[in-house]
mmCIF file of C-alpha atoms in Angstrom:
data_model
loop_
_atom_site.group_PDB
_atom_site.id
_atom_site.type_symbol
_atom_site.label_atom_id
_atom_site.label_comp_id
_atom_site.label_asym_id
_atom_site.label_seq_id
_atom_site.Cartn_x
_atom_site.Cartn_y
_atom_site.Cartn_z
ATOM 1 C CA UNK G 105 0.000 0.000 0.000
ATOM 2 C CA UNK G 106 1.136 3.344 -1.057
ATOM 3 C CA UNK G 107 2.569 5.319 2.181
ATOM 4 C CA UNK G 108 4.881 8.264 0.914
ATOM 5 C CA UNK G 109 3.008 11.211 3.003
ATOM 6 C CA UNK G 110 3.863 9.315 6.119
ATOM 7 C CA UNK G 111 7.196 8.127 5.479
ATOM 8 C CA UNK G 112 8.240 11.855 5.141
ATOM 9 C CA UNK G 113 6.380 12.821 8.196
ATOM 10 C CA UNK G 114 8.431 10.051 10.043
ATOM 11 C CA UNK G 115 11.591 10.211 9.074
ATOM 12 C CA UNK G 116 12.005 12.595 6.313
ATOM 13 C CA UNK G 117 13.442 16.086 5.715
ATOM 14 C CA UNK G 118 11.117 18.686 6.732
ATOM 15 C CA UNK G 119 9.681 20.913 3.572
ATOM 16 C CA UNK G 120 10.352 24.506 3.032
ATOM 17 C CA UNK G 121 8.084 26.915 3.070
ATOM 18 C CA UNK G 122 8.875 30.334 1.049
ATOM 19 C CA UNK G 123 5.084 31.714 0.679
ATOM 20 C CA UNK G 124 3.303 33.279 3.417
ATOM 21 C CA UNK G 125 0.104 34.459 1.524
ATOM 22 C CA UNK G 126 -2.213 30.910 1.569
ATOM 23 C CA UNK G 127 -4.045 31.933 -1.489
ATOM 24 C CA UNK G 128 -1.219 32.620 -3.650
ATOM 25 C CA UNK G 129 0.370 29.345 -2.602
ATOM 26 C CA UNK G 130 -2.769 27.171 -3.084
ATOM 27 C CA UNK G 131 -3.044 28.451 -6.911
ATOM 28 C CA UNK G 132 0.827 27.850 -7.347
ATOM 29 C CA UNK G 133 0.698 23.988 -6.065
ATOM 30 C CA UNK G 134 -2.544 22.747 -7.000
ATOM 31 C CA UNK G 135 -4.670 24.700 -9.444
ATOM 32 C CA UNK G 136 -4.140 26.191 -12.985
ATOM 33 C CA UNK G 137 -6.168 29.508 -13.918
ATOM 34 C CA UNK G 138 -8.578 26.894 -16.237
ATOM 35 C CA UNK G 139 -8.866 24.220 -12.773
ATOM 36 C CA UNK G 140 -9.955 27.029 -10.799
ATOM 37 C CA UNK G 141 -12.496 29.069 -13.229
ATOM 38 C CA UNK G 142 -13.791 25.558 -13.646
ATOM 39 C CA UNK G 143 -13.708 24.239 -10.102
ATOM 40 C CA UNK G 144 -17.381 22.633 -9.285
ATOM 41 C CA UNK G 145 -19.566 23.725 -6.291
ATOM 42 C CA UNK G 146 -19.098 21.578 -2.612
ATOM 43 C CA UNK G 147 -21.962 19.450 -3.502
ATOM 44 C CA UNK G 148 -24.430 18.374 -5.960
ATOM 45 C CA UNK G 149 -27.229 20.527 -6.395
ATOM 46 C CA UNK G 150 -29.623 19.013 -3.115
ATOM 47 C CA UNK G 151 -31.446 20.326 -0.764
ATOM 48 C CA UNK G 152 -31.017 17.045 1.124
ATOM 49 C CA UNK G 153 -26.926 17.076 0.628
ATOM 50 C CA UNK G 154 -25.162 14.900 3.450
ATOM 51 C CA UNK G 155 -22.118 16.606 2.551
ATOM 52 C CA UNK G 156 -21.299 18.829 5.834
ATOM 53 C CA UNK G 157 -17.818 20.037 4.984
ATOM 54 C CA UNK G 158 -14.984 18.599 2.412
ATOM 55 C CA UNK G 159 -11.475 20.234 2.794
ATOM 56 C CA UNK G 160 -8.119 19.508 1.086
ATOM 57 C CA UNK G 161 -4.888 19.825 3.469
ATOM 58 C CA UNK G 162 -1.288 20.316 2.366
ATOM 59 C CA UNK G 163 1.526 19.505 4.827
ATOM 60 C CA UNK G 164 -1.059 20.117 7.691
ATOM 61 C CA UNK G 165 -2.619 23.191 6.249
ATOM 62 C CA UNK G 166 -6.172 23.677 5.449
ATOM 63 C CA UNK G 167 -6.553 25.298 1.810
ATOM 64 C CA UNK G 168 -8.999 27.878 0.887
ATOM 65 C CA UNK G 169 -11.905 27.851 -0.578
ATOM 66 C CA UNK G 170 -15.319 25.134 -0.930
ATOM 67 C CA UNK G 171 -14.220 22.137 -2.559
ATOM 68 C CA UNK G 172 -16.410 19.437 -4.870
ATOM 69 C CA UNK G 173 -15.444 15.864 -3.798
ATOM 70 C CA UNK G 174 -14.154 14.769 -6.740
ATOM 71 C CA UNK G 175 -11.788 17.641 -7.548
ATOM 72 C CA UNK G 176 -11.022 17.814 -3.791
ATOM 73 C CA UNK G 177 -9.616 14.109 -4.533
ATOM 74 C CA UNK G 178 -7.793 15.018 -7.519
ATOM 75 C CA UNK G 179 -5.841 18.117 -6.419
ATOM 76 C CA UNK G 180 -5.196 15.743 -2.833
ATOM 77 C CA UNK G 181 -3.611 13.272 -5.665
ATOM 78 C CA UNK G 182 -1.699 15.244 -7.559
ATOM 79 C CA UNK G 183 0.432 16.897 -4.622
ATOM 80 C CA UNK G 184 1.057 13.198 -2.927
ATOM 81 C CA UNK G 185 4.662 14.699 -2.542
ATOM 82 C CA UNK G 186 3.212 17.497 -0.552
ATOM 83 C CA UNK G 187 1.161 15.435 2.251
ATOM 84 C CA UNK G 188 -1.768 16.184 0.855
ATOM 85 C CA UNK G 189 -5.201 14.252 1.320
ATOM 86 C CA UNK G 190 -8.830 15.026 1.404
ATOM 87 C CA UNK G 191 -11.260 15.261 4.575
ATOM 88 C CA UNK G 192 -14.565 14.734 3.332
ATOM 89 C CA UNK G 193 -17.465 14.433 6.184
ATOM 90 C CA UNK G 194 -21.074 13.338 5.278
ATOM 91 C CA UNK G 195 -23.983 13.200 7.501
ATOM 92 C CA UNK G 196 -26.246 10.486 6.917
ATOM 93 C CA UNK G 197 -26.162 10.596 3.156
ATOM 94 C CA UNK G 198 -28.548 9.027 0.852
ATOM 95 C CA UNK G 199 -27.858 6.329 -0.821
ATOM 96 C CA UNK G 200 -27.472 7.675 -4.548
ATOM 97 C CA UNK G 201 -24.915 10.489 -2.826
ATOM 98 C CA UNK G 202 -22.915 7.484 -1.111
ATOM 99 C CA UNK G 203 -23.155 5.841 -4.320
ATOM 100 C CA UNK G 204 -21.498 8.364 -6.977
ATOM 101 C CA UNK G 205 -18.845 9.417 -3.720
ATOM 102 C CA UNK G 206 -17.873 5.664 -3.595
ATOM 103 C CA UNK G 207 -17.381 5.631 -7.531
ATOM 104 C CA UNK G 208 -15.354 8.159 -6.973
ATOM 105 C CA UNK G 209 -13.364 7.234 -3.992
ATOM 106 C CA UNK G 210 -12.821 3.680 -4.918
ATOM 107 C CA UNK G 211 -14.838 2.623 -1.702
ATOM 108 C CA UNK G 212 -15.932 -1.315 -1.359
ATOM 109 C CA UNK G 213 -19.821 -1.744 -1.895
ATOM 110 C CA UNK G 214 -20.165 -4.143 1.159
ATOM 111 C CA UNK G 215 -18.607 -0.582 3.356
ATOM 112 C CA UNK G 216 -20.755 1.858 1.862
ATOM 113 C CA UNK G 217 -23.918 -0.299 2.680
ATOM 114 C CA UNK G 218 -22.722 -0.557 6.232
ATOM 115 C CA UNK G 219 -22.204 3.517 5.653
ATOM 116 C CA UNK G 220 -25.274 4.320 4.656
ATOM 117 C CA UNK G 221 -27.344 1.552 7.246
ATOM 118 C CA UNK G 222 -25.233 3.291 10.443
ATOM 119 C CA UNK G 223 -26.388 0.194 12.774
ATOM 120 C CA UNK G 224 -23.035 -1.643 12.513
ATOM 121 C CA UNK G 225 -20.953 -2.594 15.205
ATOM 122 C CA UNK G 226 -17.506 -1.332 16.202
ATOM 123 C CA UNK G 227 -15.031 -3.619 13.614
ATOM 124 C CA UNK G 228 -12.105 -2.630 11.048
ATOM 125 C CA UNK G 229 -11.785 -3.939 7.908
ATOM 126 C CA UNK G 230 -9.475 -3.601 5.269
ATOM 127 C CA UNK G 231 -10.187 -3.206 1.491
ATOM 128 C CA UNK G 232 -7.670 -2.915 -0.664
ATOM 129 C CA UNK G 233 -6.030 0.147 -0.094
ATOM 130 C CA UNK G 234 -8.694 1.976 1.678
ATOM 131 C CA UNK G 235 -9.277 0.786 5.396
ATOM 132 C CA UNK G 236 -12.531 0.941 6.950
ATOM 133 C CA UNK G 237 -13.236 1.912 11.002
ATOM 134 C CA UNK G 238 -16.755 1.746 12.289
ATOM 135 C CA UNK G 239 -17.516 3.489 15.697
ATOM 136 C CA UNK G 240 -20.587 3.135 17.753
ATOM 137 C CA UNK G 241 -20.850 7.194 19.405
ATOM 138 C CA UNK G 242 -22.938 7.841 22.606
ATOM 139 C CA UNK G 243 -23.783 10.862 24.504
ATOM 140 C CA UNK G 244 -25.515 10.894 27.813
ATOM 141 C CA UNK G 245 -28.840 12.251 28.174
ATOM 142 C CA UNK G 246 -29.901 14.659 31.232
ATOM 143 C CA UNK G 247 -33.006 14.206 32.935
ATOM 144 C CA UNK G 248 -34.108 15.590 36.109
ATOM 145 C CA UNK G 249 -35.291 12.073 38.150
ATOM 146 C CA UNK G 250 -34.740 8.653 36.456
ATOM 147 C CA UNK G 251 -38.095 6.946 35.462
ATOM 148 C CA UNK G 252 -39.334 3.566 34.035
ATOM 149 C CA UNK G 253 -38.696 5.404 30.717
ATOM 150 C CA UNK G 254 -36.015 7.601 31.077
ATOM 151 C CA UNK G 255 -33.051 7.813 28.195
ATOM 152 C CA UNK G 256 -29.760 7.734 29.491
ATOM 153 C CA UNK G 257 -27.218 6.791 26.791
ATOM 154 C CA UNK G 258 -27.939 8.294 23.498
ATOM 155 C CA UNK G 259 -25.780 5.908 20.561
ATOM 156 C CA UNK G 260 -24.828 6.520 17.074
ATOM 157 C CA UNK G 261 -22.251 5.517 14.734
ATOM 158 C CA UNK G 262 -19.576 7.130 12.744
ATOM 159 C CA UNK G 263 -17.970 5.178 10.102
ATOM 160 C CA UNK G 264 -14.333 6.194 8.454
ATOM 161 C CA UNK G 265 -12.907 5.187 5.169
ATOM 162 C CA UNK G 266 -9.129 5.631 5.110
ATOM 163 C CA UNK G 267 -7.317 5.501 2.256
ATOM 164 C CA UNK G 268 -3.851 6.901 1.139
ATOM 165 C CA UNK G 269 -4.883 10.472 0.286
ATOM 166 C CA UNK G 270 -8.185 10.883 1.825
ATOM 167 C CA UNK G 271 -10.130 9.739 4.801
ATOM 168 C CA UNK G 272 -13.947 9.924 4.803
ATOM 169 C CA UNK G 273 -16.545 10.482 7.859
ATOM 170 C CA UNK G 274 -19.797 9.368 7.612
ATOM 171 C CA UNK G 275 -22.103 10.081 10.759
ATOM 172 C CA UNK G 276 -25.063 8.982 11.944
ATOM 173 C CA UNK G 277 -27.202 10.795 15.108
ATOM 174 C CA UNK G 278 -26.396 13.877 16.649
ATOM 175 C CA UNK G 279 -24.312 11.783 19.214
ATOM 176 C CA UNK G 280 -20.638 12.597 18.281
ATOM 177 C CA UNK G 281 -20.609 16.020 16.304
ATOM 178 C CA UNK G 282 -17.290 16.087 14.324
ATOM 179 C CA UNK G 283 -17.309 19.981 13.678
ATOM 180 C CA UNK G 284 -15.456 20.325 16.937
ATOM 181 C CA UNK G 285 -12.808 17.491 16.391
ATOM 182 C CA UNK G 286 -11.955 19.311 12.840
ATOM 183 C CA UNK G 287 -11.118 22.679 14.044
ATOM 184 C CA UNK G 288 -9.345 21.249 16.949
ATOM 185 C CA UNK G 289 -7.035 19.332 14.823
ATOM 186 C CA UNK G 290 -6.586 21.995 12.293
ATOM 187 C CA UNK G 291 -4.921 23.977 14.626
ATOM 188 C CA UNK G 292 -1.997 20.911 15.097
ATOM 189 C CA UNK G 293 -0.339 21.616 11.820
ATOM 190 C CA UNK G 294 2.394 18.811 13.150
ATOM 191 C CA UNK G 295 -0.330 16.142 13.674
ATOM 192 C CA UNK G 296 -2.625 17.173 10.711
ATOM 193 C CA UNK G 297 0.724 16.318 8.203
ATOM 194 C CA UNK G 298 0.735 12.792 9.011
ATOM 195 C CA UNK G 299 -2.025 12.650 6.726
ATOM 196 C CA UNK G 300 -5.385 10.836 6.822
ATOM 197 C CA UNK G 301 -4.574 8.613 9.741
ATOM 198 C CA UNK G 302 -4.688 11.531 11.848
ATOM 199 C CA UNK G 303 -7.948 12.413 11.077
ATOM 200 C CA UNK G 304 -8.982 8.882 12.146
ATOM 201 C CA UNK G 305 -7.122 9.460 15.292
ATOM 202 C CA UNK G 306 -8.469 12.632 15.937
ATOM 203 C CA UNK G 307 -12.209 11.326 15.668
ATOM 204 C CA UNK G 308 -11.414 7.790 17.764
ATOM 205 C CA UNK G 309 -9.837 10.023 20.633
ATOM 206 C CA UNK G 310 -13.453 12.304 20.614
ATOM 207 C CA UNK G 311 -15.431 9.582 20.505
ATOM 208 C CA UNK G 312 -13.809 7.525 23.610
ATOM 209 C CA UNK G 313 -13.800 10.864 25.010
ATOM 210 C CA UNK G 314 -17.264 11.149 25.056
ATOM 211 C CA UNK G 315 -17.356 7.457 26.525
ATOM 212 C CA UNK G 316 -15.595 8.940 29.559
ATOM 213 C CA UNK G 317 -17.621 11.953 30.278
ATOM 214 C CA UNK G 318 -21.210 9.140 29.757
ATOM 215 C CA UNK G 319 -19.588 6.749 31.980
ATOM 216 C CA UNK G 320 -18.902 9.433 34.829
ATOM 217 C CA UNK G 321 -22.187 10.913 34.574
ATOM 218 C CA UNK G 322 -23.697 7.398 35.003
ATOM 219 C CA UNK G 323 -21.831 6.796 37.873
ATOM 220 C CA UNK G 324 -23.631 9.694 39.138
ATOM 221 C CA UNK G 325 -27.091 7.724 38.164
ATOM 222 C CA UNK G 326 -26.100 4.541 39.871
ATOM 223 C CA UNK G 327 -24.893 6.505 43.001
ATOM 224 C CA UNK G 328 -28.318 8.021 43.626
ATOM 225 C CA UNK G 329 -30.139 4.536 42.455
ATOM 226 C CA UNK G 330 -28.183 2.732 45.392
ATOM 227 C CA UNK G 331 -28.897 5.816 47.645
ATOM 228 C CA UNK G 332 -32.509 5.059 46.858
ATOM 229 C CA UNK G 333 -32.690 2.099 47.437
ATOM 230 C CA UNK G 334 -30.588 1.453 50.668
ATOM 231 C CA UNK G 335 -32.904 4.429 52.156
ATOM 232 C CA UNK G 336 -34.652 3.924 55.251
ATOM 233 C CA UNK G 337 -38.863 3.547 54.384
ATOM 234 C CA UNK G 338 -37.515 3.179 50.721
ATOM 235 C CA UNK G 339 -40.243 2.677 47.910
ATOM 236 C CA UNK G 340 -38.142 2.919 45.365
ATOM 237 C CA UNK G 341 -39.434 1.218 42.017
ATOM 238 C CA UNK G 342 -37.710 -2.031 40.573
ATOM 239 C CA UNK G 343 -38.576 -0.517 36.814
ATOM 240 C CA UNK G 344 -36.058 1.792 37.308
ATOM 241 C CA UNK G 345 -33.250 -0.280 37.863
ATOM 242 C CA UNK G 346 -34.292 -2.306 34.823
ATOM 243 C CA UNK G 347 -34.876 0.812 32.780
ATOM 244 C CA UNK G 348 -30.649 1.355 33.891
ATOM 245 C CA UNK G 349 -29.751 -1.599 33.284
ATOM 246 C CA UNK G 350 -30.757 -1.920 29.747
ATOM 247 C CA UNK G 351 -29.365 1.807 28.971
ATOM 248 C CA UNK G 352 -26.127 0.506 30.523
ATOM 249 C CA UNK G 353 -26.548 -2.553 28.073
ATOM 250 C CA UNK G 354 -26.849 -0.055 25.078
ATOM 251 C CA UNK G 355 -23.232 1.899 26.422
ATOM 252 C CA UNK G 356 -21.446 -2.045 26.405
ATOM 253 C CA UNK G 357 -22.624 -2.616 22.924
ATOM 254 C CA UNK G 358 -20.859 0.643 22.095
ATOM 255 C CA UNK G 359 -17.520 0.668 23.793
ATOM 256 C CA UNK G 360 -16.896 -3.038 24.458
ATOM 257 C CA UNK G 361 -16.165 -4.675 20.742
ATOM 258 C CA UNK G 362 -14.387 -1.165 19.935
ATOM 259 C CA UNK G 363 -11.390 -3.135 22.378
ATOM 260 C CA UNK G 364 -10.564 -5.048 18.878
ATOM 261 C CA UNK G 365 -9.862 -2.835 16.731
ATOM 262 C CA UNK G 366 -7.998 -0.673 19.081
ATOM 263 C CA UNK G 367 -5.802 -3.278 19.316
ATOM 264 C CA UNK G 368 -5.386 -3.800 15.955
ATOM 265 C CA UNK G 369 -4.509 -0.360 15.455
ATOM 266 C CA UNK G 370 -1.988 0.010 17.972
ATOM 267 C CA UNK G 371 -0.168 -3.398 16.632
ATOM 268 C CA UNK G 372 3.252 -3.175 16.040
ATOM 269 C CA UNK G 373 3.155 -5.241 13.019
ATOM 270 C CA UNK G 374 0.479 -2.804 11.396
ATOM 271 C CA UNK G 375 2.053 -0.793 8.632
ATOM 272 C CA UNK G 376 -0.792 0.573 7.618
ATOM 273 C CA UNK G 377 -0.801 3.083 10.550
ATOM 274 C CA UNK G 378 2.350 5.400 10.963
ATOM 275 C CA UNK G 379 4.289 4.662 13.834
ATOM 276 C CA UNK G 380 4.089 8.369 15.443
ATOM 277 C CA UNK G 381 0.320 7.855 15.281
ATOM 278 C CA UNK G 382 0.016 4.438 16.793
ATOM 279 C CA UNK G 383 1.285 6.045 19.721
ATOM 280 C CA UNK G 384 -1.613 8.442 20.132
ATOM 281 C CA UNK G 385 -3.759 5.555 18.956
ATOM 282 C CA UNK G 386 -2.584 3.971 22.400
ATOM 283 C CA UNK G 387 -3.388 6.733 24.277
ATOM 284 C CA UNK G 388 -6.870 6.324 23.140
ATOM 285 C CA UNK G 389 -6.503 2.449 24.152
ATOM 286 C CA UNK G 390 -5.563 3.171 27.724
ATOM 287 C CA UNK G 391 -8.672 5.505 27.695
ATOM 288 C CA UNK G 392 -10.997 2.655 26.144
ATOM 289 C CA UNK G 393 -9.547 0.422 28.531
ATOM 290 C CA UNK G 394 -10.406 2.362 31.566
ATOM 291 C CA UNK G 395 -14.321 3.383 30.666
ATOM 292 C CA UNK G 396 -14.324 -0.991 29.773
ATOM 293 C CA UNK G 397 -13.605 -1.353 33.416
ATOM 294 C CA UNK G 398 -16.042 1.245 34.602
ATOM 295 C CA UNK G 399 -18.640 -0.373 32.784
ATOM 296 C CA UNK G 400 -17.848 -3.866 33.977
ATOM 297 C CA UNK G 401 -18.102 -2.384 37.645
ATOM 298 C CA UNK G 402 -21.015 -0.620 36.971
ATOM 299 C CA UNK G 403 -22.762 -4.069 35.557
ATOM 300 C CA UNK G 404 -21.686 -6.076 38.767
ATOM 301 C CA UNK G 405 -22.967 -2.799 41.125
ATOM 302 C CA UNK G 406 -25.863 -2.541 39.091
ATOM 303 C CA UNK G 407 -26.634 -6.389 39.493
ATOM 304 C CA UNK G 408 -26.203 -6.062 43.269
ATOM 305 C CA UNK G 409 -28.773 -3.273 43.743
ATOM 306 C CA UNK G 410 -31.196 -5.273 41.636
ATOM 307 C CA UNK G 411 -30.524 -8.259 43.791
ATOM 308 C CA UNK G 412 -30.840 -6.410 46.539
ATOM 309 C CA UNK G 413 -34.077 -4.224 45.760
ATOM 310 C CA UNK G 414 -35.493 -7.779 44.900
ATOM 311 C CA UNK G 415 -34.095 -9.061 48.574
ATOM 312 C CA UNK G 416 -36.312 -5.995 50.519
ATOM 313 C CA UNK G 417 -39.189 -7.183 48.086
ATOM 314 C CA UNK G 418 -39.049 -10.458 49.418
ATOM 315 C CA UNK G 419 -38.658 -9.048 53.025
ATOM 316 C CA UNK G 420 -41.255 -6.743 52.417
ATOM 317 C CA UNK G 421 -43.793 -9.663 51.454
ATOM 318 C CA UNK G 422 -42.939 -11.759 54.539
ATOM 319 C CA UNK G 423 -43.616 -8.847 57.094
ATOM 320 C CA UNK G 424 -46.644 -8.210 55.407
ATOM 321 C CA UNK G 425 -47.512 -11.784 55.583
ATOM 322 C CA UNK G 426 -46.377 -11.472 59.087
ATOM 323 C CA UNK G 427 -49.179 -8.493 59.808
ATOM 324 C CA UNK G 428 -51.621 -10.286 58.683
ATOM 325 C CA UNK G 429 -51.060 -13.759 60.290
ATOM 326 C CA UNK G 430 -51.023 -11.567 63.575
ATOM 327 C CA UNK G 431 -54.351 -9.592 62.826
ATOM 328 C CA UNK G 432 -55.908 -13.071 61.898
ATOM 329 C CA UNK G 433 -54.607 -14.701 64.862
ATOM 330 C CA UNK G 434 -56.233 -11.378 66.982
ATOM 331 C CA UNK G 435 -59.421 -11.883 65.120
ATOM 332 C CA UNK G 436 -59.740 -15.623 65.876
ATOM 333 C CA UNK G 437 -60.257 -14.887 68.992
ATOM 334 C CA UNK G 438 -63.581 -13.157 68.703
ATOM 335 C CA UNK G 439 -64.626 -15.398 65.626
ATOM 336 C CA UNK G 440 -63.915 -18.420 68.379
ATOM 337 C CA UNK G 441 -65.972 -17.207 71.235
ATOM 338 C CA UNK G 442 -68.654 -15.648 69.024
ATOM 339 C CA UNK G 443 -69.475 -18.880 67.198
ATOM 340 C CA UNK G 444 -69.284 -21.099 70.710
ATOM 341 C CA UNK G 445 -71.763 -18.776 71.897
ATOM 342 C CA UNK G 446 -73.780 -19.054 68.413
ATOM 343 C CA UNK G 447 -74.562 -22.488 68.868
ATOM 344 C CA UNK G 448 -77.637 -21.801 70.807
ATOM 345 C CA UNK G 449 -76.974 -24.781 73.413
ATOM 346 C CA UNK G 450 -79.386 -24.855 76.358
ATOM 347 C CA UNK G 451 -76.497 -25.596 78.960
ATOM 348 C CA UNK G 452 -73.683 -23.194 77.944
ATOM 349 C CA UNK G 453 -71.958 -20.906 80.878
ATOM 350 C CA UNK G 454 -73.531 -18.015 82.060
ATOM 351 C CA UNK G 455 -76.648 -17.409 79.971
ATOM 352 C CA UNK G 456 -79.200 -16.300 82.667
ATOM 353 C CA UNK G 457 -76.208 -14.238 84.302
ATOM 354 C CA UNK G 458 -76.981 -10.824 84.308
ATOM 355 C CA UNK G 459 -73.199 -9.452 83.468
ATOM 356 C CA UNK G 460 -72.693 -12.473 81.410
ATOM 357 C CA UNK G 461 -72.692 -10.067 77.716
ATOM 358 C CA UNK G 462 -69.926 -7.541 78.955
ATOM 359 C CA UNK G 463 -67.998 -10.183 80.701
ATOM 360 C CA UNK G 464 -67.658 -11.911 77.745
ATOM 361 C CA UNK G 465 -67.258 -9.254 75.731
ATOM 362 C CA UNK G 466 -64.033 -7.756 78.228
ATOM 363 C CA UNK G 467 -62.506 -11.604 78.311
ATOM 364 C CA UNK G 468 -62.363 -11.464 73.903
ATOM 365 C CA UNK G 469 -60.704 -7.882 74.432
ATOM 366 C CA UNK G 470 -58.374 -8.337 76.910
ATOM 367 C CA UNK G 471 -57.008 -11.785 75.015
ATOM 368 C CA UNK G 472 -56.592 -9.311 71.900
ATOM 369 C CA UNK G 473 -55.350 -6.520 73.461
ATOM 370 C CA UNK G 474 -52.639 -9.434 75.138
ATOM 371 C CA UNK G 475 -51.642 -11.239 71.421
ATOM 372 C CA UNK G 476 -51.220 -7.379 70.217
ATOM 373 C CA UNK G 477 -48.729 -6.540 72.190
ATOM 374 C CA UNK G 478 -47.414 -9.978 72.152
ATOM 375 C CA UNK G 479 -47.365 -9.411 68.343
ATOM 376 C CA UNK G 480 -45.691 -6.501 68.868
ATOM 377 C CA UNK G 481 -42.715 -6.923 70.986
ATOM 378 C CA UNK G 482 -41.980 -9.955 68.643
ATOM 379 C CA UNK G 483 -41.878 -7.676 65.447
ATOM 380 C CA UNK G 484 -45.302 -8.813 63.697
ATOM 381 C CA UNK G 485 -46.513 -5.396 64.269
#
């Protein structure tokens, strides 16, 4: 595979630089009067364009003016020497767009399905010279109080082609926005010369960066779940720690099979990568690798609190049981007495006694009022 823009930036001489005034040098490297008078618009004529932004670079520097895709690509090619490549970023395009850009970009039609589907999982392939990176993106959702139907983790996907003067972005959800990661890395004219590679850098590092900030802020979530459910009277409502568990399932589907790749990536026998960005690429790896363990603890926390909300259900039940064996057993009492007397015997104890009514009445209350607090000091009660 063809790998001169990052052999330079590795090992080679560094490249002068004579001209100070961007547009003048632009015209002199890459365009001819006739390129430029007939340079096409950004994007086809659609009101429905997923085309957000297409820029050429040349040894790290963004150059002027909007750029059609397939001119981008052929100005990128024909200063090779120069570092140059093309940054082309597409927000859930149609399928006719992805279509003509793959024609032009050489792309594989089994990756630009999985572009334009977006419900792939993290994975890397390679096809022929162009290598493709899927990423699952999340972003954490406030809300006030969690509920039965409360949205925590927000996903999307953002799939890169790579190849050896351009790299591709194709984005799905407002999850990951990439405007932010492109004007952050155009300001690293060092990093931005390694070429496309970069870019892919740039975008895994936001991405895992916004798996940190979800996985602190559901710490947060779990912290008042336990909170609520360890409270004293607590009522707390066993659809809620469902309703967090399967958001927390949604966040492992999304950071957990992105470990591969990674890995892949950061390989010493991968030549695809340049070696100066392999190292970042295992910064981003020691990143991944602490939100993985996060969300493992998080699962096995999350598991205990379930068990235990569904221990104080069980406890729950048996006092209640408990209650109401003691009120029966209270209640017998009078039932017993009652029905001897409502058998209408002629020889039964004190029926022509005068008293013999309230008597028998204050014997059935005093036995209650004795099991009640017998129930009581025993914990029925």
């Amino acid at each position: 595979m063809a790998d001169d823009g990052v052999t330079r930036a590795d090992g080679g001489r560094p490249l002068s630089r004579t001209w100070t005034d961007p547009v003048r040098r632009v015209m002199t490297r890459m365009l001819s009067p006739a390129d430029a008078a007939n340079r096409r618009p950004l994007a086809p004529s659609s009101e429905h364009s997923g085309i957000v932004d297409c820029a050429v670079y040349i040894e790290g520097e963004r150059q002027p003016g909007e750029w059609h895709y397939a001119e981008a690509l052929a100005a990128a090619r024909r200063e090779r020497q120069r570092h140059a490549f093309v940054w082309l970023g597409l927000h859930e395009p149609s399928e006719a767009e992805m279509a003509d850009i793959a024609e032009t970009y050489g792309l594989h039609e089994l990756a630009v399905e999985d572009a334009v589907k977006g419900e792939q999982r993290p994975k890397l392939e390679q096809f022929g010279e162009v290598s493709s990176l899927v990423l699952r993106t999340a972003r954490y959702v406030g809300h006030g109080e969690l509920t039965e139907t409360s949205e925590v983790v927000e996903t999307g996907q953002v799939m890169l082609f790579i190849g050896p003067a351009f790299v591709i972005t194709v984005r799905h959800g407002d999850a990951s926005k990439l405007s932010p990661v492109r004007a952050d890395l155009e300001s690293k004219r060092e990093l931005l010369e390694q070429g496309p590679w970069a870019v892919a850098y740039a975008v895994t590092d936001r991405v895992v960066d916004l798996y940190v900030e979800v996985a602190d802020h559901v710490e947060g979530d779990l912290d008042a779940l336990e909170a609520e459910v360890f409270a004293r009277n607590s009522h707390g409502r066993i659809q809620r720690i469902y309703q967090m568990k399967r958001e927390l399932v949604e966040f492992k589907r999304a950071v957990l099979p992105l470990q591969r790749p990674l890995q892949t990536l950061t390989a010493q026998v991968n030549r695809e990568v340049p070696k100066e960005i392999r190292r970042y690429f295992r910064d981003v790896q020691d990143h991944l690798t602490r939100t993985v363990e996060q969300i493992n603890s998080y699962d096995d926390l999350l598991n205990s609190v379930l068990q235990a909300r569904l221990a104080q259900v069980t406890v729950d039940q048996n006092n209640d049981m408990r209650k109401i064996a003691a009120w029966a057993g209270i209640a017998a009492v009078w039932t017993a007495i009652a029905g001897i007397y409502g058998m209408n015997f002629k020889h039964m104890p004190e029926l022509d006694w005068t008293y013999g009514y309230p008597v028998v009445l204050a014997v059935m209350l005093t036995i209650s009022l004795a099991l009640y607090r017998l129930f009581r000091r025993s914990g029925w009660l």
